[in-house]
Amino acid sequence: MALARLIYVSRMTEECDMESLHKILTVSRRNNLARGITGVLFYDPKFFLQCLEGPVEVVNELYANILLDGRHTRVTLLEYHDTDRRLFGSWAMAFLRLNELTPDMMAQAGCSGRFDPFSLGSEEARNFLVAIVGQRQAQLESQKEK
Ligand code: FAD
């Protein structure tokens, strides 16, 4: 089956409060699991950086909905590729918030200093997301072992 990987960055609007974030999280996990979408949503009170991967038509349809969502604006496409390999295959949607990452974790993921997701190139954004989700996975595994 043809898969697509799509990465975009956007600016959160004032409409997007904690309750909205919680809804996005709940609805995404429900829908994505049912539709074969995997990925990561990285955010802070100012921006979203999201990777969606899954069947081409499903990714396209979801992105069309996301573009119309008033909880964010300035949606800027960073990457759109067909692929035969998922990078976030075990995550219906990994949610990570900027303040959950220490400066060390950011540096290991290749970002030091002020983080501006709008300045990322496609490869930088992809590598960054892979690195932070890898860190999260390692944290979860070490917690399980304790
Ligand atoms: P519905 O059952 O129609 O709605 C679910 C809930 O969300 C309802 O409570 C409704 O009030 C609320 N809601 C829906 N649309 C809006 C809106 N535009 N503004 C305010 N509240 C709304 N959806 C996914 O399925 N997967 C994702 O990975 C995903 N990522 C997102 C990332 C970002 C940054 C944003 C802003 C939204 C994302 N969404 C995602 C949500 C997406 O834009 C649609 O709202 C959602 O897909 C609609 O799904 P539904 O028809 O099942 O929801």
PDB file of N, CA, C and O in Angstrom, residues 112-139:
ATOM      1  N   SER A 112      19.936  23.590  19.721  1.00  0.00           N
ATOM      2  CA  SER A 112      20.329  24.292  20.936  1.00  0.00           C
ATOM      3  C   SER A 112      19.903  25.747  20.771  1.00  0.00           C
ATOM      4  O   SER A 112      19.721  26.227  19.662  1.00  0.00           O
ATOM      5  N   GLY A 113      19.733  26.400  21.912  1.00  0.00           N
ATOM      6  CA  GLY A 113      19.288  27.800  21.860  1.00  0.00           C
ATOM      7  C   GLY A 113      17.795  27.892  21.624  1.00  0.00           C
ATOM      8  O   GLY A 113      17.057  26.938  21.852  1.00  0.00           O
ATOM      9  N   ARG A 114      17.371  29.051  21.126  1.00  0.00           N
ATOM     10  CA  ARG A 114      15.943  29.288  20.943  1.00  0.00           C
ATOM     11  C   ARG A 114      15.405  28.391  19.824  1.00  0.00           C
ATOM     12  O   ARG A 114      16.003  28.302  18.753  1.00  0.00           O
ATOM     13  N   PHE A 115      14.271  27.726  20.091  1.00  0.00           N
ATOM     14  CA  PHE A 115      13.721  26.800  19.111  1.00  0.00           C
ATOM     15  C   PHE A 115      12.670  27.501  18.264  1.00  0.00           C
ATOM     16  O   PHE A 115      11.655  27.976  18.778  1.00  0.00           O
ATOM     17  N   ASP A 116      12.925  27.584  16.948  1.00  0.00           N
ATOM     18  CA  ASP A 116      11.945  28.190  16.045  1.00  0.00           C
ATOM     19  C   ASP A 116      11.580  27.169  14.968  1.00  0.00           C
ATOM     20  O   ASP A 116      12.320  26.992  14.000  1.00  0.00           O
ATOM     21  N   PRO A 117      10.437  26.498  15.136  1.00  0.00           N
ATOM     22  CA  PRO A 117      10.111  25.423  14.193  1.00  0.00           C
ATOM     23  C   PRO A 117       9.913  25.922  12.768  1.00  0.00           C
ATOM     24  O   PRO A 117      10.102  25.182  11.812  1.00  0.00           O
ATOM     25  N   PHE A 118       9.563  27.228  12.595  1.00  0.00           N
ATOM     26  CA  PHE A 118       9.351  27.768  11.243  1.00  0.00           C
ATOM     27  C   PHE A 118      10.669  27.901  10.472  1.00  0.00           C
ATOM     28  O   PHE A 118      10.663  28.070   9.265  1.00  0.00           O
ATOM     29  N   SER A 119      11.788  27.836  11.207  1.00  0.00           N
ATOM     30  CA  SER A 119      13.070  27.961  10.498  1.00  0.00           C
ATOM     31  C   SER A 119      13.634  26.593  10.102  1.00  0.00           C
ATOM     32  O   SER A 119      14.697  26.516   9.484  1.00  0.00           O
ATOM     33  N   LEU A 120      12.930  25.512  10.449  1.00  0.00           N
ATOM     34  CA  LEU A 120      13.470  24.178  10.152  1.00  0.00           C
ATOM     35  C   LEU A 120      13.282  23.815   8.682  1.00  0.00           C
ATOM     36  O   LEU A 120      12.237  24.110   8.089  1.00  0.00           O
ATOM     37  N   GLY A 121      14.286  23.158   8.124  1.00  0.00           N
ATOM     38  CA  GLY A 121      14.136  22.547   6.796  1.00  0.00           C
ATOM     39  C   GLY A 121      13.463  21.194   6.967  1.00  0.00           C
ATOM     40  O   GLY A 121      13.298  20.706   8.105  1.00  0.00           O
ATOM     41  N   SER A 122      13.120  20.583   5.843  1.00  0.00           N
ATOM     42  CA  SER A 122      12.380  19.323   5.919  1.00  0.00           C
ATOM     43  C   SER A 122      13.182  18.223   6.633  1.00  0.00           C
ATOM     44  O   SER A 122      12.681  17.531   7.509  1.00  0.00           O
ATOM     45  N   GLU A 123      14.443  18.099   6.290  1.00  0.00           N
ATOM     46  CA  GLU A 123      15.255  17.038   6.888  1.00  0.00           C
ATOM     47  C   GLU A 123      15.498  17.298   8.373  1.00  0.00           C
ATOM     48  O   GLU A 123      15.424  16.396   9.204  1.00  0.00           O
ATOM     49  N   GLU A 124      15.757  18.566   8.691  1.00  0.00           N
ATOM     50  CA  GLU A 124      15.976  18.935  10.108  1.00  0.00           C
ATOM     51  C   GLU A 124      14.738  18.616  10.934  1.00  0.00           C
ATOM     52  O   GLU A 124      14.822  18.095  12.044  1.00  0.00           O
ATOM     53  N   ALA A 125      13.563  18.965  10.397  1.00  0.00           N
ATOM     54  CA  ALA A 125      12.319  18.725  11.139  1.00  0.00           C
ATOM     55  C   ALA A 125      12.115  17.232  11.356  1.00  0.00           C
ATOM     56  O   ALA A 125      11.800  16.782  12.462  1.00  0.00           O
ATOM     57  N   ARG A 126      12.342  16.454  10.289  1.00  0.00           N
ATOM     58  CA  ARG A 126      12.148  14.995  10.388  1.00  0.00           C
ATOM     59  C   ARG A 126      13.125  14.394  11.399  1.00  0.00           C
ATOM     60  O   ARG A 126      12.747  13.637  12.289  1.00  0.00           O
ATOM     61  N   ASN A 127      14.402  14.764  11.283  1.00  0.00           N
ATOM     62  CA  ASN A 127      15.407  14.204  12.200  1.00  0.00           C
ATOM     63  C   ASN A 127      15.121  14.606  13.642  1.00  0.00           C
ATOM     64  O   ASN A 127      15.299  13.821  14.571  1.00  0.00           O
ATOM     65  N   PHE A 128      14.676  15.857  13.825  1.00  0.00           N
ATOM     66  CA  PHE A 128      14.356  16.333  15.172  1.00  0.00           C
ATOM     67  C   PHE A 128      13.226  15.499  15.780  1.00  0.00           C
ATOM     68  O   PHE A 128      13.311  15.024  16.915  1.00  0.00           O
ATOM     69  N   LEU A 129      12.155  15.306  15.005  1.00  0.00           N
ATOM     70  CA  LEU A 129      11.001  14.550  15.527  1.00  0.00           C
ATOM     71  C   LEU A 129      11.390  13.100  15.834  1.00  0.00           C
ATOM     72  O   LEU A 129      10.996  12.547  16.870  1.00  0.00           O
ATOM     73  N   VAL A 130      12.187  12.499  14.947  1.00  0.00           N
ATOM     74  CA  VAL A 130      12.632  11.114  15.190  1.00  0.00           C
ATOM     75  C   VAL A 130      13.447  11.066  16.489  1.00  0.00           C
ATOM     76  O   VAL A 130      13.263  10.173  17.318  1.00  0.00           O
ATOM     77  N   ALA A 131      14.316  12.056  16.690  1.00  0.00           N
ATOM     78  CA  ALA A 131      15.177  12.064  17.882  1.00  0.00           C
ATOM     79  C   ALA A 131      14.353  12.215  19.163  1.00  0.00           C
ATOM     80  O   ALA A 131      14.557  11.479  20.131  1.00  0.00           O
ATOM     81  N   ILE A 132      13.383  13.136  19.176  1.00  0.00           N
ATOM     82  CA  ILE A 132      12.650  13.356  20.439  1.00  0.00           C
ATOM     83  C   ILE A 132      11.696  12.193  20.735  1.00  0.00           C
ATOM     84  O   ILE A 132      11.507  11.836  21.892  1.00  0.00           O
ATOM     85  N   VAL A 133      11.142  11.587  19.701  1.00  0.00           N
ATOM     86  CA  VAL A 133      10.272  10.429  19.948  1.00  0.00           C
ATOM     87  C   VAL A 133      11.127   9.238  20.418  1.00  0.00           C
ATOM     88  O   VAL A 133      10.717   8.486  21.304  1.00  0.00           O
ATOM     89  N   GLY A 134      12.338   9.113  19.866  1.00  0.00           N
ATOM     90  CA  GLY A 134      13.264   8.070  20.325  1.00  0.00           C
ATOM     91  C   GLY A 134      13.595   8.258  21.802  1.00  0.00           C
ATOM     92  O   GLY A 134      13.633   7.291  22.579  1.00  0.00           O
ATOM     93  N   GLN A 135      13.808   9.514  22.206  1.00  0.00           N
ATOM     94  CA  GLN A 135      14.110   9.792  23.621  1.00  0.00           C
ATOM     95  C   GLN A 135      12.915   9.408  24.499  1.00  0.00           C
ATOM     96  O   GLN A 135      13.071   8.833  25.568  1.00  0.00           O
ATOM     97  N   ARG A 136      11.713   9.769  24.038  1.00  0.00           N
ATOM     98  CA  ARG A 136      10.508   9.450  24.802  1.00  0.00           C
ATOM     99  C   ARG A 136      10.337   7.927  24.946  1.00  0.00           C
ATOM    100  O   ARG A 136      10.040   7.415  26.021  1.00  0.00           O
ATOM    101  N   GLN A 137      10.574   7.221  23.837  1.00  0.00           N
ATOM    102  CA  GLN A 137      10.467   5.752  23.850  1.00  0.00           C
ATOM    103  C   GLN A 137      11.455   5.164  24.861  1.00  0.00           C
ATOM    104  O   GLN A 137      11.096   4.285  25.650  1.00  0.00           O
ATOM    105  N   ALA A 138      12.686   5.688  24.859  1.00  0.00           N
ATOM    106  CA  ALA A 138      13.708   5.177  25.780  1.00  0.00           C
ATOM    107  C   ALA A 138      13.304   5.454  27.228  1.00  0.00           C
ATOM    108  O   ALA A 138      13.467   4.596  28.109  1.00  0.00           O
ATOM    109  N   GLN A 139      12.730   6.647  27.485  1.00  0.00           N
ATOM    110  CA  GLN A 139      12.265   6.982  28.845  1.00  0.00           C
ATOM    111  C   GLN A 139      11.207   5.982  29.294  1.00  0.00           C
ATOM    112  O   GLN A 139      11.237   5.468  30.405  1.00  0.00           O
TER     113      GLN A 139
END
